[in-house]
XYZ file of C-alpha atoms in Angstrom:
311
model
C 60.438 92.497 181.318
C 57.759 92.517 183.705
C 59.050 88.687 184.772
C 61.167 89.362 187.499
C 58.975 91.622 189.805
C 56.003 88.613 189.618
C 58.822 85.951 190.699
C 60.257 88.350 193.759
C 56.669 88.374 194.530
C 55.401 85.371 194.335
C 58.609 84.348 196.420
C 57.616 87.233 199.064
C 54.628 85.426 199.471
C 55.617 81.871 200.093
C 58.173 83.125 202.426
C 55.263 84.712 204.435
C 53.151 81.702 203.997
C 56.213 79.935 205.386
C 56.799 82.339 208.250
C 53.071 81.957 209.438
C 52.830 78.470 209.565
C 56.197 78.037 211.382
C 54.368 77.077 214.645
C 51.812 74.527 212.958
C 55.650 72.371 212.369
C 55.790 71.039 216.019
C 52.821 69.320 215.742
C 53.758 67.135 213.222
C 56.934 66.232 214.158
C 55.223 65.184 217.823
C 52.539 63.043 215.437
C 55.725 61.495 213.725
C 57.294 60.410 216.928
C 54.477 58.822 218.072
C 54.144 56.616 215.248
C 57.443 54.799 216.013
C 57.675 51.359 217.528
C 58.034 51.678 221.229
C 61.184 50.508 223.299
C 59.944 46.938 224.807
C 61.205 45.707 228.413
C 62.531 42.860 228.524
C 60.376 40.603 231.743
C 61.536 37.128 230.505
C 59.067 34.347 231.959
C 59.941 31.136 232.040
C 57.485 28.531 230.058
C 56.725 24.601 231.334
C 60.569 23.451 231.621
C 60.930 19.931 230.263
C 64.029 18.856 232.060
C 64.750 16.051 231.418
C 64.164 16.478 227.436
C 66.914 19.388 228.404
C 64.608 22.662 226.915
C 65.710 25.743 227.809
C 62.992 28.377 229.291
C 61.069 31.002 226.431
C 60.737 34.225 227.665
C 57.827 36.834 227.241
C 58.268 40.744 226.429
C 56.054 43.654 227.969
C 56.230 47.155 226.842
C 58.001 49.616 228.970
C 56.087 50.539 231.600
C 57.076 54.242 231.192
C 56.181 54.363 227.367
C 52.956 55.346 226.702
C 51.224 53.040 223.922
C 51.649 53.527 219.805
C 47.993 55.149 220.109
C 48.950 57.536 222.434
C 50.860 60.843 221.179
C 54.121 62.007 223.223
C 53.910 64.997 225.039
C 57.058 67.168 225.977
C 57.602 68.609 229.691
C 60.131 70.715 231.094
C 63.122 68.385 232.899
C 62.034 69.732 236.015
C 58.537 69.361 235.552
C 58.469 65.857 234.232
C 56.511 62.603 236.072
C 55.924 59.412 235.611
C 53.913 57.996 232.889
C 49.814 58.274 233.589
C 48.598 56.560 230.443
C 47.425 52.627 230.652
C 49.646 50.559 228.529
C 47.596 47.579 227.140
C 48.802 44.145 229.086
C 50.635 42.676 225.998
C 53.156 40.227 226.201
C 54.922 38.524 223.164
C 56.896 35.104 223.535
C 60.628 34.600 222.208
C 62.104 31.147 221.638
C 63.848 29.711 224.387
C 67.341 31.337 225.367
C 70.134 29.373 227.388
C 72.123 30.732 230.225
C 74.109 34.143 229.192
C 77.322 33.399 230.959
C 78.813 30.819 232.566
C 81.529 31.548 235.470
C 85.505 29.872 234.961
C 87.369 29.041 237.453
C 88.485 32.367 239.444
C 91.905 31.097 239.257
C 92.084 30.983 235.495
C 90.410 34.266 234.240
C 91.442 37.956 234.754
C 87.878 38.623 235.908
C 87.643 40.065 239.781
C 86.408 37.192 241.937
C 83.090 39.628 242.537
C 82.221 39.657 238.800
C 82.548 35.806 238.975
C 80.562 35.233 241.959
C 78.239 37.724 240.324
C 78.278 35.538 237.159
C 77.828 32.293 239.187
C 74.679 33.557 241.369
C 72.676 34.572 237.880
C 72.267 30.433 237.406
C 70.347 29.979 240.893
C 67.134 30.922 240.836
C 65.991 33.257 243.669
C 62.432 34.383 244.540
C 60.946 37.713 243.983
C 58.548 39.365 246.495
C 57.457 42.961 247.352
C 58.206 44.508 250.787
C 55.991 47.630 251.721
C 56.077 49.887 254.548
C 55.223 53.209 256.258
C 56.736 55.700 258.445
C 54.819 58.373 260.312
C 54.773 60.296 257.106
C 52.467 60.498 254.380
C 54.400 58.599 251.439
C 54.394 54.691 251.890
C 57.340 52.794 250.330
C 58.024 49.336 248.722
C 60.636 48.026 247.090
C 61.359 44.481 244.790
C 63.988 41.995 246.279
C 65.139 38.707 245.462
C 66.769 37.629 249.003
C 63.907 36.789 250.851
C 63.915 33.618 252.554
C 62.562 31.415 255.818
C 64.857 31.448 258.739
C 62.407 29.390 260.738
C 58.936 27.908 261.972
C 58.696 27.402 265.315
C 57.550 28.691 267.883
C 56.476 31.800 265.276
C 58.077 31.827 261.315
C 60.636 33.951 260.861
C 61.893 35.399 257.470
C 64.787 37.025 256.462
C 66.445 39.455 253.734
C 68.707 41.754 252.673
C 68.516 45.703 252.396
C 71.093 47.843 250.380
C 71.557 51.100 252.465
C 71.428 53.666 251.899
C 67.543 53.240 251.086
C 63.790 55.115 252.149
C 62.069 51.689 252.357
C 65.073 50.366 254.862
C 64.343 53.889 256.912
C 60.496 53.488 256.889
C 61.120 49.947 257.784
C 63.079 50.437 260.872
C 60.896 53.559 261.974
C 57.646 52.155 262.175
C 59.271 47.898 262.668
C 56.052 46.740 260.416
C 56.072 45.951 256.487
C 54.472 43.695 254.205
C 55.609 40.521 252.257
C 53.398 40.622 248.946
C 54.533 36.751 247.132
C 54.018 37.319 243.414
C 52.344 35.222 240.474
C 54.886 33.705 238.560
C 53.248 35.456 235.663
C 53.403 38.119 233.298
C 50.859 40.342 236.294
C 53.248 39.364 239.124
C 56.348 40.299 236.767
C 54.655 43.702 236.152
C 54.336 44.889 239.669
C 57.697 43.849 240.563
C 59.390 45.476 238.173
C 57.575 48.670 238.478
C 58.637 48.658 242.196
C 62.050 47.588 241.412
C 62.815 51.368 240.130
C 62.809 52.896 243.667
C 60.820 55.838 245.333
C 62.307 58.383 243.940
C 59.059 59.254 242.747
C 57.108 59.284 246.022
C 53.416 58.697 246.441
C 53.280 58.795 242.620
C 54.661 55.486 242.718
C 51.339 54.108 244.472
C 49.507 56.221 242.722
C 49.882 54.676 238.922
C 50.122 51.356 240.720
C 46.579 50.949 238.940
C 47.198 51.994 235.729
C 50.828 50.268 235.488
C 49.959 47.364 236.786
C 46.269 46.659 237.060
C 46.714 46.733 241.365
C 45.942 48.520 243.979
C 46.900 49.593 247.280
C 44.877 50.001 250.529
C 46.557 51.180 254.298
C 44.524 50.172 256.627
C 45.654 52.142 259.440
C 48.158 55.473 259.688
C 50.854 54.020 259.862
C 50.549 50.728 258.854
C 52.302 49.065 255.744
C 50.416 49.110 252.662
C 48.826 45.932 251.565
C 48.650 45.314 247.441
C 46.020 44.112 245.666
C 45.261 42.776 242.392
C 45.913 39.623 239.990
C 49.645 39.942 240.139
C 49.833 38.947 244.126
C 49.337 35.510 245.878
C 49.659 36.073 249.932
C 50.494 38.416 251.872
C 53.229 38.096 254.799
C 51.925 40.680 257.875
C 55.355 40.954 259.259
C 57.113 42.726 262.496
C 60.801 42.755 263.603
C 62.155 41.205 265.825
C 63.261 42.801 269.178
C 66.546 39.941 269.375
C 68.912 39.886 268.106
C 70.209 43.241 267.317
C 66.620 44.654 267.065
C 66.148 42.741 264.230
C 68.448 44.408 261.832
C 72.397 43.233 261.801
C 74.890 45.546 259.860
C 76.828 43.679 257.767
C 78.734 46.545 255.288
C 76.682 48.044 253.238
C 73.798 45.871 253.588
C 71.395 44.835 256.537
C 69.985 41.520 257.281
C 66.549 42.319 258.552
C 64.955 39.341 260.422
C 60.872 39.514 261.338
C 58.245 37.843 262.644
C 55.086 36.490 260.808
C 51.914 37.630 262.303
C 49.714 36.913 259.885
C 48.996 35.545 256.554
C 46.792 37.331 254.191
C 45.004 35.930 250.874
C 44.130 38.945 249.463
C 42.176 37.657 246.405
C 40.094 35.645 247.542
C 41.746 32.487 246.243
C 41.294 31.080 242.617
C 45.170 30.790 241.951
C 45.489 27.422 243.396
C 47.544 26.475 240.109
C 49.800 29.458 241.097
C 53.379 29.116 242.264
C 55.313 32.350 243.620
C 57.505 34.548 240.897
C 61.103 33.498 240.359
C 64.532 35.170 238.907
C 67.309 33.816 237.194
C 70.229 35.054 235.277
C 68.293 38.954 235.179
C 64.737 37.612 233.965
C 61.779 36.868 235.571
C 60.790 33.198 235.271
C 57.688 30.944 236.383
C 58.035 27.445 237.804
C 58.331 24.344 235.172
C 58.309 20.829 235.296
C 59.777 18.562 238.159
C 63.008 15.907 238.241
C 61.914 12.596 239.917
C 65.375 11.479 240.691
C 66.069 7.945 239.137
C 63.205 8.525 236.581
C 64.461 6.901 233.361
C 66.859 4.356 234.937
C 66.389 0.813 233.373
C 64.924 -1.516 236.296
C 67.445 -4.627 237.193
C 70.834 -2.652 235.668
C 74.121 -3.639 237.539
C 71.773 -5.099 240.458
C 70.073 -1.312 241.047
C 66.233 -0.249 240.256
């Protein structure tokens, strides 16, 4: 008879046991969620190419710069309260095997694909180079952004460069307020891959941006004078380009839609490292990865001497 009452009671008790640990549950759950394998970014390198044995590129995979490592425990923040990552991620990078082209355009006549998504299609096989353009306005917050359009216009009497700028966009506006950036050339390597696509997400962020430059990348940033473009440092940069624009034509910056051509002068060139990367080449990108230079094509090479009268 005197069952019952001990159950309710020992049940009473559990359920205030229950009750009082309630807020231990949170952490964890947050322990848990650390534990599981972090998303990894894709920055595909390109290995030694061997051409004419017709090997395609490997790739290599960082972690995501915004993850913080498996070691680390995640921390929640309000939405409106949340920044960038502050933790170092270790400088990992794991090798796939080697991956052809992704798509291959058609003929524009004979596919229902808009001729843009073709064309978009058919520029992912040519490799372009990837540098880092910095500069500053009168205020506080410097800028930078990644680009792949950069290019030599010509040499004499001064070089002159040449890209492209999506508007609208804060590094374009610093850029045309102050006429001075930068032109950081990247290691075609997993460090040059790193800072450019940190700086490839945009300055939304503002000086936070520069700030974890260090712990994100392993670089660093130094202005020299207010107002002047920031220069980057660190194992991921070859050269720097000291550039200004040009007064003619057009100021230096033609319109053309929703882009602008900007067009400036080299004043200066910059090692900022102090050499020891003579075995460097500058960082690439083809068909959305990040690639380094491989082997070369010695046109002819292989051709039987004497055949059909040729050498």
């Amino acid at each position: 008879m005197n069952s019952p009452p001990r159950i309710m009671v020992g049940l009473k008790a559990a359920a205030e046991r229950c009750s009082n640990s309630a807020a231990d549950i949170t952490a964890p759950t947050l322990s848990m969620r650390s534990a599981k394998p972090i998303p990894m970014r894709r920055l595909h390198i390109q290995s030694q190419q061997h051409i004419n044995k017709g090997h395609v590129p490997s790739c290599t995979i960082l972690p995501h710069p915004r993850r913080a490592p498996i070691s680390q425990p995640l921390t929640h923040q309000p939405p409106h309260n949340r920044t960038l990552s502050t933790t170092p991620h270790p400088l990992r990078q794991f090798t796939t095997s080697p991956q052809p082209p992704s798509i291959h355009p058609h003929s524009s006549s004979s596919t229902s694909l808009p001729l843009p998504e073709q064309f978009r299609s058919l520029m992912r096989l040519i490799t372009h180079s990837v540098v880092v353009c910095t500069s500053s306005s009168s205020g506080p917050i410097p800028r930078a952004m990644t680009m792949s359009s950069f290019t030599s216009l010509s040499l004499l009497p001064t070089p002159i460069i040449s890209f492209n700028i999506a508007t609208p966009s804060r590094t374009f506006d610093a850029l045309s307020s102050s006429r001075l950036f930068n032109i950081h050339i990247l290691t075609d390597d997993p460090s040059g891959a790193r800072i450019a696509d940190w700086l490839a997400r945009g300055n939304a962020a503002g000086l936070e941006v520069f700030e974890q430059l260090q712990s994100e990348c392993g670089c660093s940033y130094k202005t020299e004078t207010k107002g002047a473009a920031p220069i980057l440092k660190g194992p991921g940069v070859l050269y720097v380009l000291r550039c200004e624009l040009l007064q003619e034509p057009m100021g230096g910056l033609v319109k053309v839609r929703d882009h602008y051509i900007v067009l400036g002068e080299v004043k200066e060139i910059v090692e900022v490292n102090g050499g020891g990367k003579e075995d460097k080449f500058g960082l690439m990108y083809a068909d959305r990865k990040y690639r380094e230079l491989g082997g070369c094509i010695i046109p002819g090479e292989g051709v039987e001497e004497g055949k059909d009268g040729e050498e």
